[in-house]
Amino acid sequence: MAKLNSLDDLLVHELQDIYNAENQILKALPKMIKAASHPELQSAFEEHLEQTEGQVERLDQVFKLLGVPAKGKKCEGMAGLIEEGKKVMEEDAEPSVMDAALIAAAQKVEHYEIASYGCVCTYAEMLGYDQVHDLLGQNLEEEEVTDEKLTELAESVINNEAEEAEDAEEEASR
Ligand SMILES: [Fe+2]
Ligand SMILES: [Fe+2]
């Protein structure tokens, strides 16, 4: 186990966690794209998959700037969130309800990432690593924008559809 003696150590520790988390997300997103029905949700996931590839590249640059090898350490938090997402995808759900469930799963992932990038950004700033701070800030912003976009999608289209499906079902059972 690595010793955490300084903020530098903690920065590297947290970067290894998010690096692994991003790589887990890279594997999970294609499955979420397949499970999504609404074209806008599918394209939102596709766009974020591309963004995520860029985020991993930025993390590679960050490791290089810090002079430490770019390697991850299993992120158990992300593994748990992805496992939960996998379970929900196995459910027999109305397509619009599945879309709403996928948004919920994705937003939990985004919030994890926002917390992680928020922390490493703060550490980089405190340590005066301007370039590292800038790169991590770009990732943080992309996660925040994605989270907002998912909220909009949930509010505007998908949750409405899920409600309509529910109403139709109630109507039919009357
Ligand atoms: Fe990410
Ligand atoms: Fe993300």
PDB file of C-alpha atoms in Angstrom, residues 3-153:
ATOM      1  CA  LYS A   3       1.974   5.879   1.820  1.00  0.00           C
ATOM      2  CA  LEU A   4       0.121   9.133   1.783  1.00  0.00           C
ATOM      3  CA  ASN A   5       2.476  11.627   3.343  1.00  0.00           C
ATOM      4  CA  SER A   6       1.636  14.739   1.416  1.00  0.00           C
ATOM      5  CA  LEU A   7      -0.965  16.461  -0.705  1.00  0.00           C
ATOM      6  CA  ASP A   8       1.157  15.427  -3.699  1.00  0.00           C
ATOM      7  CA  ASP A   9       0.706  11.779  -2.721  1.00  0.00           C
ATOM      8  CA  LEU A  10      -3.020  12.267  -2.309  1.00  0.00           C
ATOM      9  CA  LEU A  11      -3.257  13.992  -5.709  1.00  0.00           C
ATOM     10  CA  VAL A  12      -1.606  11.004  -7.394  1.00  0.00           C
ATOM     11  CA  HIS A  13      -3.760   8.580  -5.395  1.00  0.00           C
ATOM     12  CA  GLU A  14      -6.962  10.325  -6.477  1.00  0.00           C
ATOM     13  CA  LEU A  15      -5.758  10.594 -10.076  1.00  0.00           C
ATOM     14  CA  GLN A  16      -5.160   6.835 -10.171  1.00  0.00           C
ATOM     15  CA  ASP A  17      -8.702   6.327  -8.902  1.00  0.00           C
ATOM     16  CA  ILE A  18     -10.331   8.575 -11.518  1.00  0.00           C
ATOM     17  CA  TYR A  19      -8.081   7.194 -14.275  1.00  0.00           C
ATOM     18  CA  ASN A  20      -9.374   3.707 -13.538  1.00  0.00           C
ATOM     19  CA  ALA A  21     -12.935   5.016 -13.170  1.00  0.00           C
ATOM     20  CA  GLU A  22     -12.799   6.688 -16.601  1.00  0.00           C
ATOM     21  CA  ASN A  23     -11.564   3.461 -18.162  1.00  0.00           C
ATOM     22  CA  GLN A  24     -14.434   1.550 -16.564  1.00  0.00           C
ATOM     23  CA  ILE A  25     -16.844   4.140 -17.990  1.00  0.00           C
ATOM     24  CA  LEU A  26     -15.319   3.710 -21.450  1.00  0.00           C
ATOM     25  CA  LYS A  27     -16.362   0.050 -21.306  1.00  0.00           C
ATOM     26  CA  ALA A  28     -19.816   0.703 -19.855  1.00  0.00           C
ATOM     27  CA  LEU A  29     -21.003   3.488 -22.151  1.00  0.00           C
ATOM     28  CA  PRO A  30     -21.355   1.364 -25.324  1.00  0.00           C
ATOM     29  CA  LYS A  31     -23.721  -0.932 -23.388  1.00  0.00           C
ATOM     30  CA  MET A  32     -25.739   2.073 -22.217  1.00  0.00           C
ATOM     31  CA  ILE A  33     -25.961   3.389 -25.781  1.00  0.00           C
ATOM     32  CA  LYS A  34     -27.373   0.023 -26.837  1.00  0.00           C
ATOM     33  CA  ALA A  35     -29.858  -0.067 -23.961  1.00  0.00           C
ATOM     34  CA  ALA A  36     -31.146   3.484 -24.615  1.00  0.00           C
ATOM     35  CA  SER A  37     -34.172   4.029 -26.852  1.00  0.00           C
ATOM     36  CA  HIS A  38     -34.562   7.773 -27.165  1.00  0.00           C
ATOM     37  CA  PRO A  39     -32.322   9.034 -29.998  1.00  0.00           C
ATOM     38  CA  GLU A  40     -31.377  12.147 -28.028  1.00  0.00           C
ATOM     39  CA  LEU A  41     -30.259  10.023 -25.106  1.00  0.00           C
ATOM     40  CA  GLN A  42     -28.306   7.730 -27.383  1.00  0.00           C
ATOM     41  CA  SER A  43     -26.516  10.659 -28.957  1.00  0.00           C
ATOM     42  CA  ALA A  44     -25.850  12.212 -25.547  1.00  0.00           C
ATOM     43  CA  PHE A  45     -24.158   8.967 -24.455  1.00  0.00           C
ATOM     44  CA  GLU A  46     -22.260   8.740 -27.750  1.00  0.00           C
ATOM     45  CA  GLU A  47     -21.011  12.278 -27.348  1.00  0.00           C
ATOM     46  CA  HIS A  48     -19.927  11.583 -23.787  1.00  0.00           C
ATOM     47  CA  LEU A  49     -18.085   8.443 -24.872  1.00  0.00           C
ATOM     48  CA  GLU A  50     -16.001  10.579 -27.222  1.00  0.00           C
ATOM     49  CA  GLN A  51     -15.480  13.156 -24.485  1.00  0.00           C
ATOM     50  CA  THR A  52     -14.404  10.435 -22.085  1.00  0.00           C
ATOM     51  CA  GLU A  53     -11.685   9.311 -24.508  1.00  0.00           C
ATOM     52  CA  GLY A  54     -10.411  12.895 -24.499  1.00  0.00           C
ATOM     53  CA  GLN A  55     -10.574  13.001 -20.709  1.00  0.00           C
ATOM     54  CA  VAL A  56      -8.363   9.916 -20.451  1.00  0.00           C
ATOM     55  CA  GLU A  57      -5.880  11.629 -22.791  1.00  0.00           C
ATOM     56  CA  ARG A  58      -5.873  14.700 -20.552  1.00  0.00           C
ATOM     57  CA  LEU A  59      -5.205  12.463 -17.549  1.00  0.00           C
ATOM     58  CA  ASP A  60      -2.282  10.909 -19.470  1.00  0.00           C
ATOM     59  CA  GLN A  61      -0.914  14.426 -19.920  1.00  0.00           C
ATOM     60  CA  VAL A  62      -1.438  15.183 -16.229  1.00  0.00           C
ATOM     61  CA  PHE A  63       0.536  12.080 -15.187  1.00  0.00           C
ATOM     62  CA  LYS A  64       3.293  13.086 -17.596  1.00  0.00           C
ATOM     63  CA  LEU A  65       3.424  16.613 -16.167  1.00  0.00           C
ATOM     64  CA  LEU A  66       3.669  15.181 -12.650  1.00  0.00           C
ATOM     65  CA  GLY A  67       6.351  12.731 -13.738  1.00  0.00           C
ATOM     66  CA  VAL A  68       4.504   9.640 -12.536  1.00  0.00           C
ATOM     67  CA  PRO A  69       3.448   6.613 -14.595  1.00  0.00           C
ATOM     68  CA  ALA A  70      -0.090   6.777 -15.985  1.00  0.00           C
ATOM     69  CA  LYS A  71      -1.748   3.896 -14.257  1.00  0.00           C
ATOM     70  CA  GLY A  72      -5.022   3.383 -12.506  1.00  0.00           C
ATOM     71  CA  LYS A  73      -5.967   1.763  -9.261  1.00  0.00           C
ATOM     72  CA  LYS A  74      -9.244  -0.131  -9.139  1.00  0.00           C
ATOM     73  CA  CYS A  75     -11.988   2.323  -8.336  1.00  0.00           C
ATOM     74  CA  GLU A  76     -14.431   0.315  -6.240  1.00  0.00           C
ATOM     75  CA  GLY A  77     -16.913   3.181  -6.116  1.00  0.00           C
ATOM     76  CA  MET A  78     -17.240   3.296  -9.891  1.00  0.00           C
ATOM     77  CA  ALA A  79     -17.321  -0.512 -10.088  1.00  0.00           C
ATOM     78  CA  GLY A  80     -20.322  -0.449  -7.726  1.00  0.00           C
ATOM     79  CA  LEU A  81     -22.141   2.256  -9.681  1.00  0.00           C
ATOM     80  CA  ILE A  82     -21.555   0.422 -12.960  1.00  0.00           C
ATOM     81  CA  GLU A  83     -22.686  -2.864 -11.420  1.00  0.00           C
ATOM     82  CA  GLU A  84     -25.930  -1.212 -10.339  1.00  0.00           C
ATOM     83  CA  GLY A  85     -26.380   0.171 -13.837  1.00  0.00           C
ATOM     84  CA  LYS A  86     -25.808  -3.279 -15.278  1.00  0.00           C
ATOM     85  CA  LYS A  87     -28.483  -4.718 -13.011  1.00  0.00           C
ATOM     86  CA  VAL A  88     -31.040  -2.124 -14.054  1.00  0.00           C
ATOM     87  CA  MET A  89     -30.285  -2.848 -17.707  1.00  0.00           C
ATOM     88  CA  GLU A  90     -31.202  -6.484 -17.110  1.00  0.00           C
ATOM     89  CA  GLU A  91     -34.698  -5.484 -15.958  1.00  0.00           C
ATOM     90  CA  ASP A  92     -37.654  -5.968 -18.230  1.00  0.00           C
ATOM     91  CA  ALA A  93     -38.662  -2.319 -18.551  1.00  0.00           C
ATOM     92  CA  GLU A  94     -40.804  -0.109 -20.718  1.00  0.00           C
ATOM     93  CA  PRO A  95     -38.319   1.604 -23.115  1.00  0.00           C
ATOM     94  CA  SER A  96     -39.013   5.108 -21.811  1.00  0.00           C
ATOM     95  CA  VAL A  97     -38.777   3.923 -18.218  1.00  0.00           C
ATOM     96  CA  MET A  98     -35.480   2.217 -19.067  1.00  0.00           C
ATOM     97  CA  ASP A  99     -34.252   5.515 -20.523  1.00  0.00           C
ATOM     98  CA  ALA A 100     -35.139   7.290 -17.282  1.00  0.00           C
ATOM     99  CA  ALA A 101     -33.329   4.575 -15.312  1.00  0.00           C
ATOM    100  CA  LEU A 102     -30.263   4.908 -17.552  1.00  0.00           C
ATOM    101  CA  ILE A 103     -30.222   8.652 -16.946  1.00  0.00           C
ATOM    102  CA  ALA A 104     -30.341   8.062 -13.201  1.00  0.00           C
ATOM    103  CA  ALA A 105     -27.448   5.591 -13.429  1.00  0.00           C
ATOM    104  CA  ALA A 106     -25.445   7.968 -15.636  1.00  0.00           C
ATOM    105  CA  GLN A 107     -26.012  10.920 -13.321  1.00  0.00           C
ATOM    106  CA  LYS A 108     -24.721   8.931 -10.355  1.00  0.00           C
ATOM    107  CA  VAL A 109     -21.574   8.297 -12.384  1.00  0.00           C
ATOM    108  CA  GLU A 110     -21.298  11.989 -13.302  1.00  0.00           C
ATOM    109  CA  HIS A 111     -21.648  13.044  -9.689  1.00  0.00           C
ATOM    110  CA  TYR A 112     -18.848  10.686  -8.671  1.00  0.00           C
ATOM    111  CA  GLU A 113     -16.658  12.179 -11.385  1.00  0.00           C
ATOM    112  CA  ILE A 114     -17.579  15.750 -10.432  1.00  0.00           C
ATOM    113  CA  ALA A 115     -16.582  15.029  -6.821  1.00  0.00           C
ATOM    114  CA  SER A 116     -13.286  13.474  -7.928  1.00  0.00           C
ATOM    115  CA  TYR A 117     -12.328  16.188 -10.382  1.00  0.00           C
ATOM    116  CA  GLY A 118     -13.420  18.850  -7.911  1.00  0.00           C
ATOM    117  CA  CYS A 119     -10.988  17.442  -5.345  1.00  0.00           C
ATOM    118  CA  VAL A 120      -8.014  16.991  -7.665  1.00  0.00           C
ATOM    119  CA  CYS A 121      -8.579  20.469  -9.126  1.00  0.00           C
ATOM    120  CA  THR A 122      -8.426  21.943  -5.637  1.00  0.00           C
ATOM    121  CA  TYR A 123      -5.257  19.998  -4.778  1.00  0.00           C
ATOM    122  CA  ALA A 124      -3.566  21.039  -8.043  1.00  0.00           C
ATOM    123  CA  GLU A 125      -4.459  24.657  -7.361  1.00  0.00           C
ATOM    124  CA  MET A 126      -3.152  24.499  -3.799  1.00  0.00           C
ATOM    125  CA  LEU A 127       0.080  22.947  -5.047  1.00  0.00           C
ATOM    126  CA  GLY A 128       0.460  25.580  -7.754  1.00  0.00           C
ATOM    127  CA  TYR A 129       0.331  23.115 -10.664  1.00  0.00           C
ATOM    128  CA  ASP A 130      -1.272  25.458 -13.156  1.00  0.00           C
ATOM    129  CA  GLN A 131      -1.206  23.237 -16.243  1.00  0.00           C
ATOM    130  CA  VAL A 132      -2.462  20.229 -14.299  1.00  0.00           C
ATOM    131  CA  HIS A 133      -5.190  22.386 -12.797  1.00  0.00           C
ATOM    132  CA  ASP A 134      -6.207  23.616 -16.234  1.00  0.00           C
ATOM    133  CA  LEU A 135      -6.418  20.101 -17.711  1.00  0.00           C
ATOM    134  CA  LEU A 136      -8.385  18.722 -14.776  1.00  0.00           C
ATOM    135  CA  GLY A 137     -10.654  21.769 -14.851  1.00  0.00           C
ATOM    136  CA  GLN A 138     -11.545  20.960 -18.454  1.00  0.00           C
ATOM    137  CA  ASN A 139     -12.577  17.449 -17.451  1.00  0.00           C
ATOM    138  CA  LEU A 140     -14.567  18.807 -14.508  1.00  0.00           C
ATOM    139  CA  GLU A 141     -16.427  21.208 -16.762  1.00  0.00           C
ATOM    140  CA  GLU A 142     -17.317  18.482 -19.257  1.00  0.00           C
ATOM    141  CA  GLU A 143     -18.744  16.335 -16.469  1.00  0.00           C
ATOM    142  CA  GLU A 144     -20.802  19.239 -15.143  1.00  0.00           C
ATOM    143  CA  VAL A 145     -22.181  20.075 -18.575  1.00  0.00           C
ATOM    144  CA  THR A 146     -23.018  16.391 -19.152  1.00  0.00           C
ATOM    145  CA  ASP A 147     -24.818  16.210 -15.820  1.00  0.00           C
ATOM    146  CA  GLU A 148     -26.876  19.292 -16.690  1.00  0.00           C
ATOM    147  CA  LYS A 149     -27.668  17.897 -20.120  1.00  0.00           C
ATOM    148  CA  LEU A 150     -28.905  14.649 -18.568  1.00  0.00           C
ATOM    149  CA  THR A 151     -31.140  16.582 -16.188  1.00  0.00           C
ATOM    150  CA  GLU A 152     -32.612  18.484 -19.132  1.00  0.00           C
ATOM    151  CA  LEU A 153     -33.160  15.257 -21.057  1.00  0.00           C
TER     152      LEU A 153
END
